mmCIF file of C-alpha atoms in Angstrom:
data_model
loop_
_atom_site.group_PDB
_atom_site.id
_atom_site.type_symbol
_atom_site.label_atom_id
_atom_site.label_comp_id
_atom_site.label_asym_id
_atom_site.label_seq_id
_atom_site.Cartn_x
_atom_site.Cartn_y
_atom_site.Cartn_z
ATOM 1 C CA UNK A 25 -15.932 35.836 9.770
ATOM 2 C CA UNK A 26 -17.590 38.117 7.229
ATOM 3 C CA UNK A 27 -15.628 41.167 8.416
ATOM 4 C CA UNK A 28 -12.761 42.386 6.294
ATOM 5 C CA UNK A 29 -9.409 40.875 7.187
ATOM 6 C CA UNK A 30 -6.921 43.176 8.921
ATOM 7 C CA UNK A 31 -3.298 42.236 8.195
ATOM 8 C CA UNK A 32 -0.892 42.632 11.126
ATOM 9 C CA UNK A 33 1.328 45.071 9.270
ATOM 10 C CA UNK A 34 -1.502 47.449 8.443
ATOM 11 C CA UNK A 35 -4.223 47.182 11.077
ATOM 12 C CA UNK A 36 -5.759 50.484 10.015
ATOM 13 C CA UNK A 37 -6.090 49.415 6.373
ATOM 14 C CA UNK A 38 -8.502 46.498 5.973
ATOM 15 C CA UNK A 39 -7.901 44.268 2.956
ATOM 16 C CA UNK A 40 -10.469 43.450 0.305
ATOM 17 C CA UNK A 41 -10.942 39.885 1.591
ATOM 18 C CA UNK A 42 -12.895 38.637 4.579
ATOM 19 C CA UNK A 43 -11.550 36.616 7.499
ATOM 20 C CA UNK A 44 -13.430 33.597 6.145
ATOM 21 C CA UNK A 45 -11.712 33.890 2.755
ATOM 22 C CA UNK A 46 -8.318 34.477 4.375
ATOM 23 C CA UNK A 47 -8.544 31.414 6.626
ATOM 24 C CA UNK A 48 -10.001 29.138 3.946
ATOM 25 C CA UNK A 49 -7.914 30.121 0.903
ATOM 26 C CA UNK A 50 -4.703 31.646 2.196
ATOM 27 C CA UNK A 51 -4.145 29.249 5.118
ATOM 28 C CA UNK A 52 -6.229 26.052 4.895
ATOM 29 C CA UNK A 53 -5.980 25.508 1.119
ATOM 30 C CA UNK A 54 -2.294 26.461 1.158
ATOM 31 C CA UNK A 55 -1.526 23.790 3.784
ATOM 32 C CA UNK A 56 -3.551 21.186 1.877
ATOM 33 C CA UNK A 57 -1.577 22.020 -1.293
ATOM 34 C CA UNK A 58 1.718 21.609 0.583
ATOM 35 C CA UNK A 59 0.648 18.232 1.977
ATOM 36 C CA UNK A 60 -0.558 17.077 -1.433
ATOM 37 C CA UNK A 61 2.721 18.121 -3.013
ATOM 38 C CA UNK A 62 4.658 16.227 -0.332
ATOM 39 C CA UNK A 63 2.570 13.087 -0.927
ATOM 40 C CA UNK A 64 3.074 13.358 -4.701
ATOM 41 C CA UNK A 65 6.827 13.669 -4.187
ATOM 42 C CA UNK A 66 6.870 10.671 -1.855
ATOM 43 C CA UNK A 67 4.732 8.315 -3.986
ATOM 44 C CA UNK A 68 5.157 7.764 -7.712
ATOM 45 C CA UNK A 69 2.270 7.043 -10.092
ATOM 46 C CA UNK A 70 2.420 3.266 -9.615
ATOM 47 C CA UNK A 71 2.487 3.512 -5.821
ATOM 48 C CA UNK A 72 -0.403 5.979 -5.929
ATOM 49 C CA UNK A 73 -2.457 3.650 -8.128
ATOM 50 C CA UNK A 74 -1.787 0.733 -5.788
ATOM 51 C CA UNK A 75 -2.822 2.720 -2.719
ATOM 52 C CA UNK A 76 -5.970 4.064 -4.385
ATOM 53 C CA UNK A 77 -6.903 0.575 -5.558
ATOM 54 C CA UNK A 78 -6.427 -0.837 -2.069
ATOM 55 C CA UNK A 79 -8.577 1.952 -0.624
ATOM 56 C CA UNK A 80 -11.309 1.235 -3.167
ATOM 57 C CA UNK A 81 -11.490 -2.386 -1.959
ATOM 58 C CA UNK A 82 -11.836 -1.377 1.684
ATOM 59 C CA UNK A 83 -15.224 -2.636 2.971
ATOM 60 C CA UNK A 84 -15.614 0.050 5.664
ATOM 61 C CA UNK A 85 -19.041 1.788 5.737
ATOM 62 C CA UNK A 86 -20.507 -0.631 3.194
ATOM 63 C CA UNK A 87 -17.751 -0.028 0.642
ATOM 64 C CA UNK A 88 -18.093 3.752 0.777
ATOM 65 C CA UNK A 89 -14.792 4.137 -1.119
ATOM 66 C CA UNK A 90 -15.603 1.533 -3.790
ATOM 67 C CA UNK A 91 -14.353 2.708 -7.188
ATOM 68 C CA UNK A 92 -14.388 0.156 -9.976
ATOM 69 C CA UNK A 93 -12.076 2.166 -12.232
ATOM 70 C CA UNK A 94 -9.362 2.423 -9.573
ATOM 71 C CA UNK A 95 -9.677 -1.283 -8.770
ATOM 72 C CA UNK A 96 -9.233 -2.142 -12.452
ATOM 73 C CA UNK A 97 -6.087 0.033 -12.568
ATOM 74 C CA UNK A 98 -4.812 -1.876 -9.538
ATOM 75 C CA UNK A 99 -5.422 -5.211 -11.291
ATOM 76 C CA UNK A 100 -3.553 -4.052 -14.417
ATOM 77 C CA UNK A 101 -0.349 -3.818 -12.379
ATOM 78 C CA UNK A 102 -0.479 -7.610 -11.880
ATOM 79 C CA UNK A 103 0.227 -8.613 -15.473
ATOM 80 C CA UNK A 104 1.026 -12.238 -14.621
ATOM 81 C CA UNK A 105 -2.326 -12.720 -12.890
ATOM 82 C CA UNK A 106 -4.690 -10.627 -15.015
ATOM 83 C CA UNK A 107 -4.534 -10.895 -18.791
ATOM 84 C CA UNK A 108 -6.998 -9.133 -21.091
ATOM 85 C CA UNK A 109 -9.646 -11.863 -20.802
ATOM 86 C CA UNK A 110 -9.379 -11.993 -17.011
ATOM 87 C CA UNK A 111 -9.580 -8.209 -16.795
ATOM 88 C CA UNK A 112 -12.882 -8.311 -18.692
ATOM 89 C CA UNK A 113 -14.145 -11.070 -16.414
ATOM 90 C CA UNK A 114 -13.012 -9.101 -13.345
ATOM 91 C CA UNK A 115 -14.954 -6.092 -14.595
ATOM 92 C CA UNK A 116 -18.150 -8.167 -14.771
ATOM 93 C CA UNK A 117 -17.480 -9.715 -11.353
ATOM 94 C CA UNK A 118 -17.006 -6.285 -9.756
ATOM 95 C CA UNK A 119 -20.403 -5.130 -11.044
ATOM 96 C CA UNK A 120 -22.253 -7.969 -9.311
ATOM 97 C CA UNK A 121 -19.835 -8.073 -6.385
ATOM 98 C CA UNK A 122 -20.649 -4.567 -5.108
ATOM 99 C CA UNK A 123 -24.402 -5.205 -5.429
ATOM 100 C CA UNK A 124 -24.022 -8.440 -3.463
ATOM 101 C CA UNK A 125 -21.881 -6.770 -0.780
ATOM 102 C CA UNK A 126 -24.378 -3.959 -0.230
ATOM 103 C CA UNK A 127 -27.430 -6.222 -0.121
ATOM 104 C CA UNK A 128 -27.380 -6.434 3.683
ATOM 105 C CA UNK A 129 -26.213 -10.016 4.252
ATOM 106 C CA UNK A 130 -25.217 -10.263 7.966
ATOM 107 C CA UNK A 131 -22.046 -12.190 7.071
ATOM 108 C CA UNK A 132 -20.938 -9.411 4.727
ATOM 109 C CA UNK A 133 -21.962 -6.431 6.852
ATOM 110 C CA UNK A 134 -19.937 -4.471 9.405
ATOM 111 C CA UNK A 135 -16.623 -5.372 7.772
ATOM 112 C CA UNK A 136 -13.768 -3.106 8.846
ATOM 113 C CA UNK A 137 -10.684 -4.139 6.894
ATOM 114 C CA UNK A 138 -9.668 -5.940 3.709
ATOM 115 C CA UNK A 139 -8.650 -8.931 5.824
ATOM 116 C CA UNK A 140 -12.217 -9.110 7.140
ATOM 117 C CA UNK A 141 -13.461 -9.054 3.545
ATOM 118 C CA UNK A 142 -11.277 -12.022 2.580
ATOM 119 C CA UNK A 143 -12.493 -13.980 5.599
ATOM 120 C CA UNK A 144 -16.129 -13.105 4.879
ATOM 121 C CA UNK A 145 -15.841 -14.265 1.247
ATOM 122 C CA UNK A 146 -14.543 -17.634 2.459
ATOM 123 C CA UNK A 147 -17.209 -18.005 5.172
ATOM 124 C CA UNK A 148 -19.992 -17.093 2.724
ATOM 125 C CA UNK A 149 -18.697 -19.581 0.106
ATOM 126 C CA UNK A 150 -18.279 -16.792 -2.450
ATOM 127 C CA UNK A 151 -14.656 -17.509 -3.354
ATOM 128 C CA UNK A 152 -15.546 -19.424 -6.516
ATOM 129 C CA UNK A 153 -18.252 -16.974 -7.612
ATOM 130 C CA UNK A 154 -15.940 -13.977 -7.198
ATOM 131 C CA UNK A 155 -12.680 -15.819 -7.800
ATOM 132 C CA UNK A 156 -10.890 -12.906 -9.465
ATOM 133 C CA UNK A 157 -12.065 -10.405 -6.858
ATOM 134 C CA UNK A 158 -10.855 -12.777 -4.143
ATOM 135 C CA UNK A 159 -7.500 -13.126 -5.925
ATOM 136 C CA UNK A 160 -7.144 -9.340 -6.044
ATOM 137 C CA UNK A 161 -8.042 -9.091 -2.355
ATOM 138 C CA UNK A 162 -5.311 -11.642 -1.526
ATOM 139 C CA UNK A 163 -2.769 -9.750 -3.632
ATOM 140 C CA UNK A 164 -3.765 -6.556 -1.852
ATOM 141 C CA UNK A 165 -3.178 -8.182 1.528
ATOM 142 C CA UNK A 166 0.261 -9.385 0.447
ATOM 143 C CA UNK A 167 1.321 -6.031 -1.032
ATOM 144 C CA UNK A 168 2.235 -4.168 2.211
ATOM 145 C CA UNK A 169 4.249 -7.157 3.462
ATOM 146 C CA UNK A 170 6.073 -7.550 0.139
ATOM 147 C CA UNK A 171 6.811 -3.816 -0.025
ATOM 148 C CA UNK A 172 8.154 -3.777 3.529
ATOM 149 C CA UNK A 173 10.318 -6.837 2.809
ATOM 150 C CA UNK A 174 11.858 -5.195 -0.271
ATOM 151 C CA UNK A 175 12.513 -1.990 1.660
ATOM 152 C CA UNK A 176 14.186 -3.985 4.445
ATOM 153 C CA UNK A 177 16.365 -5.762 1.874
ATOM 154 C CA UNK A 178 17.515 -2.509 0.240
ATOM 155 C CA UNK A 179 18.129 -0.939 3.636
ATOM 156 C CA UNK A 180 20.194 -3.940 4.700
ATOM 157 C CA UNK A 181 22.126 -3.902 1.419
ATOM 158 C CA UNK A 182 23.665 -0.565 2.424
ATOM 159 C CA UNK A 183 25.316 -2.327 5.357
ATOM 160 C CA UNK A 184 26.247 -5.490 3.491
ATOM 161 C CA UNK A 185 27.528 -4.239 0.138
ATOM 162 C CA UNK A 186 30.074 -1.701 1.348
ATOM 163 C CA UNK A 187 33.582 -0.843 0.130
ATOM 164 C CA UNK A 188 34.960 -4.107 1.499
ATOM 165 C CA UNK A 189 32.303 -6.141 -0.334
ATOM 166 C CA UNK A 190 31.944 -4.057 -3.489
ATOM 167 C CA UNK A 191 32.483 -7.035 -5.825
ATOM 168 C CA UNK A 192 30.362 -9.567 -3.939
ATOM 169 C CA UNK A 193 28.495 -12.048 -6.166
ATOM 170 C CA UNK A 194 24.682 -12.181 -6.394
ATOM 171 C CA UNK A 195 24.334 -15.628 -4.791
ATOM 172 C CA UNK A 196 26.638 -14.801 -1.881
ATOM 173 C CA UNK A 197 24.969 -11.385 -1.454
ATOM 174 C CA UNK A 198 21.553 -13.058 -1.302
ATOM 175 C CA UNK A 199 22.733 -15.507 1.388
ATOM 176 C CA UNK A 200 24.398 -12.677 3.275
ATOM 177 C CA UNK A 201 21.181 -10.611 3.232
ATOM 178 C CA UNK A 202 19.080 -13.498 4.519
ATOM 179 C CA UNK A 203 21.417 -13.902 7.489
ATOM 180 C CA UNK A 204 21.406 -10.156 8.160
ATOM 181 C CA UNK A 205 17.645 -9.596 7.795
ATOM 182 C CA UNK A 206 16.707 -12.721 9.790
ATOM 183 C CA UNK A 207 19.381 -12.190 12.441
ATOM 184 C CA UNK A 208 16.835 -12.804 15.217
ATOM 185 C CA UNK A 209 16.588 -16.404 14.001
ATOM 186 C CA UNK A 210 20.286 -16.913 13.311
ATOM 187 C CA UNK A 211 21.316 -15.583 16.721
ATOM 188 C CA UNK A 212 19.879 -18.787 18.205
ATOM 189 C CA UNK A 213 22.147 -20.956 16.028
ATOM 190 C CA UNK A 214 25.550 -21.658 17.550
ATOM 191 C CA UNK A 215 28.758 -21.061 15.612
ATOM 192 C CA UNK A 216 29.729 -24.704 16.189
ATOM 193 C CA UNK A 217 26.571 -25.882 14.394
ATOM 194 C CA UNK A 218 27.394 -23.628 11.410
ATOM 195 C CA UNK A 219 31.018 -24.861 11.320
ATOM 196 C CA UNK A 220 29.875 -28.500 11.453
ATOM 197 C CA UNK A 221 27.389 -27.831 8.651
ATOM 198 C CA UNK A 222 30.088 -26.454 6.341
ATOM 199 C CA UNK A 223 32.560 -29.208 7.237
ATOM 200 C CA UNK A 224 30.015 -31.876 6.352
ATOM 201 C CA UNK A 225 29.229 -30.331 2.949
ATOM 202 C CA UNK A 226 30.530 -32.154 -0.095
ATOM 203 C CA UNK A 227 33.279 -30.533 -2.105
ATOM 204 C CA UNK A 228 32.015 -28.871 -5.300
#
C-alpha cells in the first residue's frame, strides 16, 4: 500500500501518490462525497434536522448518538407543542434525562429502538418527570407514519385530480382520496349499501 500508484495508462511511469492515498482519497472519499451529495439533494434542511433529531433520541448502545443540540432543533419544528418556556424546560429535562438513562437501571438498559424507550419510560413511571422528553419521543414515533400518509395522499392525488377532475372541490377531493387510499376497506362494502346510504340522506 505504500508503493507508488501505477496508473493503467502509464504503467512504466509511477505517479507521485501511493496506492493507499489513491484508494482512500481518489476512490473511497469520492464515493462518500457522491453519496453525501445525493442525500443532500434528496432531503431538505428540515427533513435532515428531523432525521438527525430522531437519531439523537435512539437509545441503542446506551444513547451513543445522543446529541442535545440536535434534539432541541427537532423540538423547535413543533411550534404548537414547544414554546419558548417549554423549550427551556426541555433543555433542563434532557440534561438529567441522559444521566438517568446511562445510570445502569435494568429497566432502561438494552433498549434498541425509540419505541422501546417510550415503553421503558412508562414502565419506570418516568413519564411525569420527563414529560416533555416523553412528548418528543411520541412525536418522533408518529413522524414516519405521518410522513408516509402525506406521501400516499400526494401520490394518490395524481390519479384522482386528473384532466377530467381538474376543477374538483376540496371537500369532494378529500372524500375521494379517503376512498382511494383506503380501498382495501371500501372493497368490502357493497355498492347496494352505498346506494342505500345516499338515498337515506336528507336533502341539503
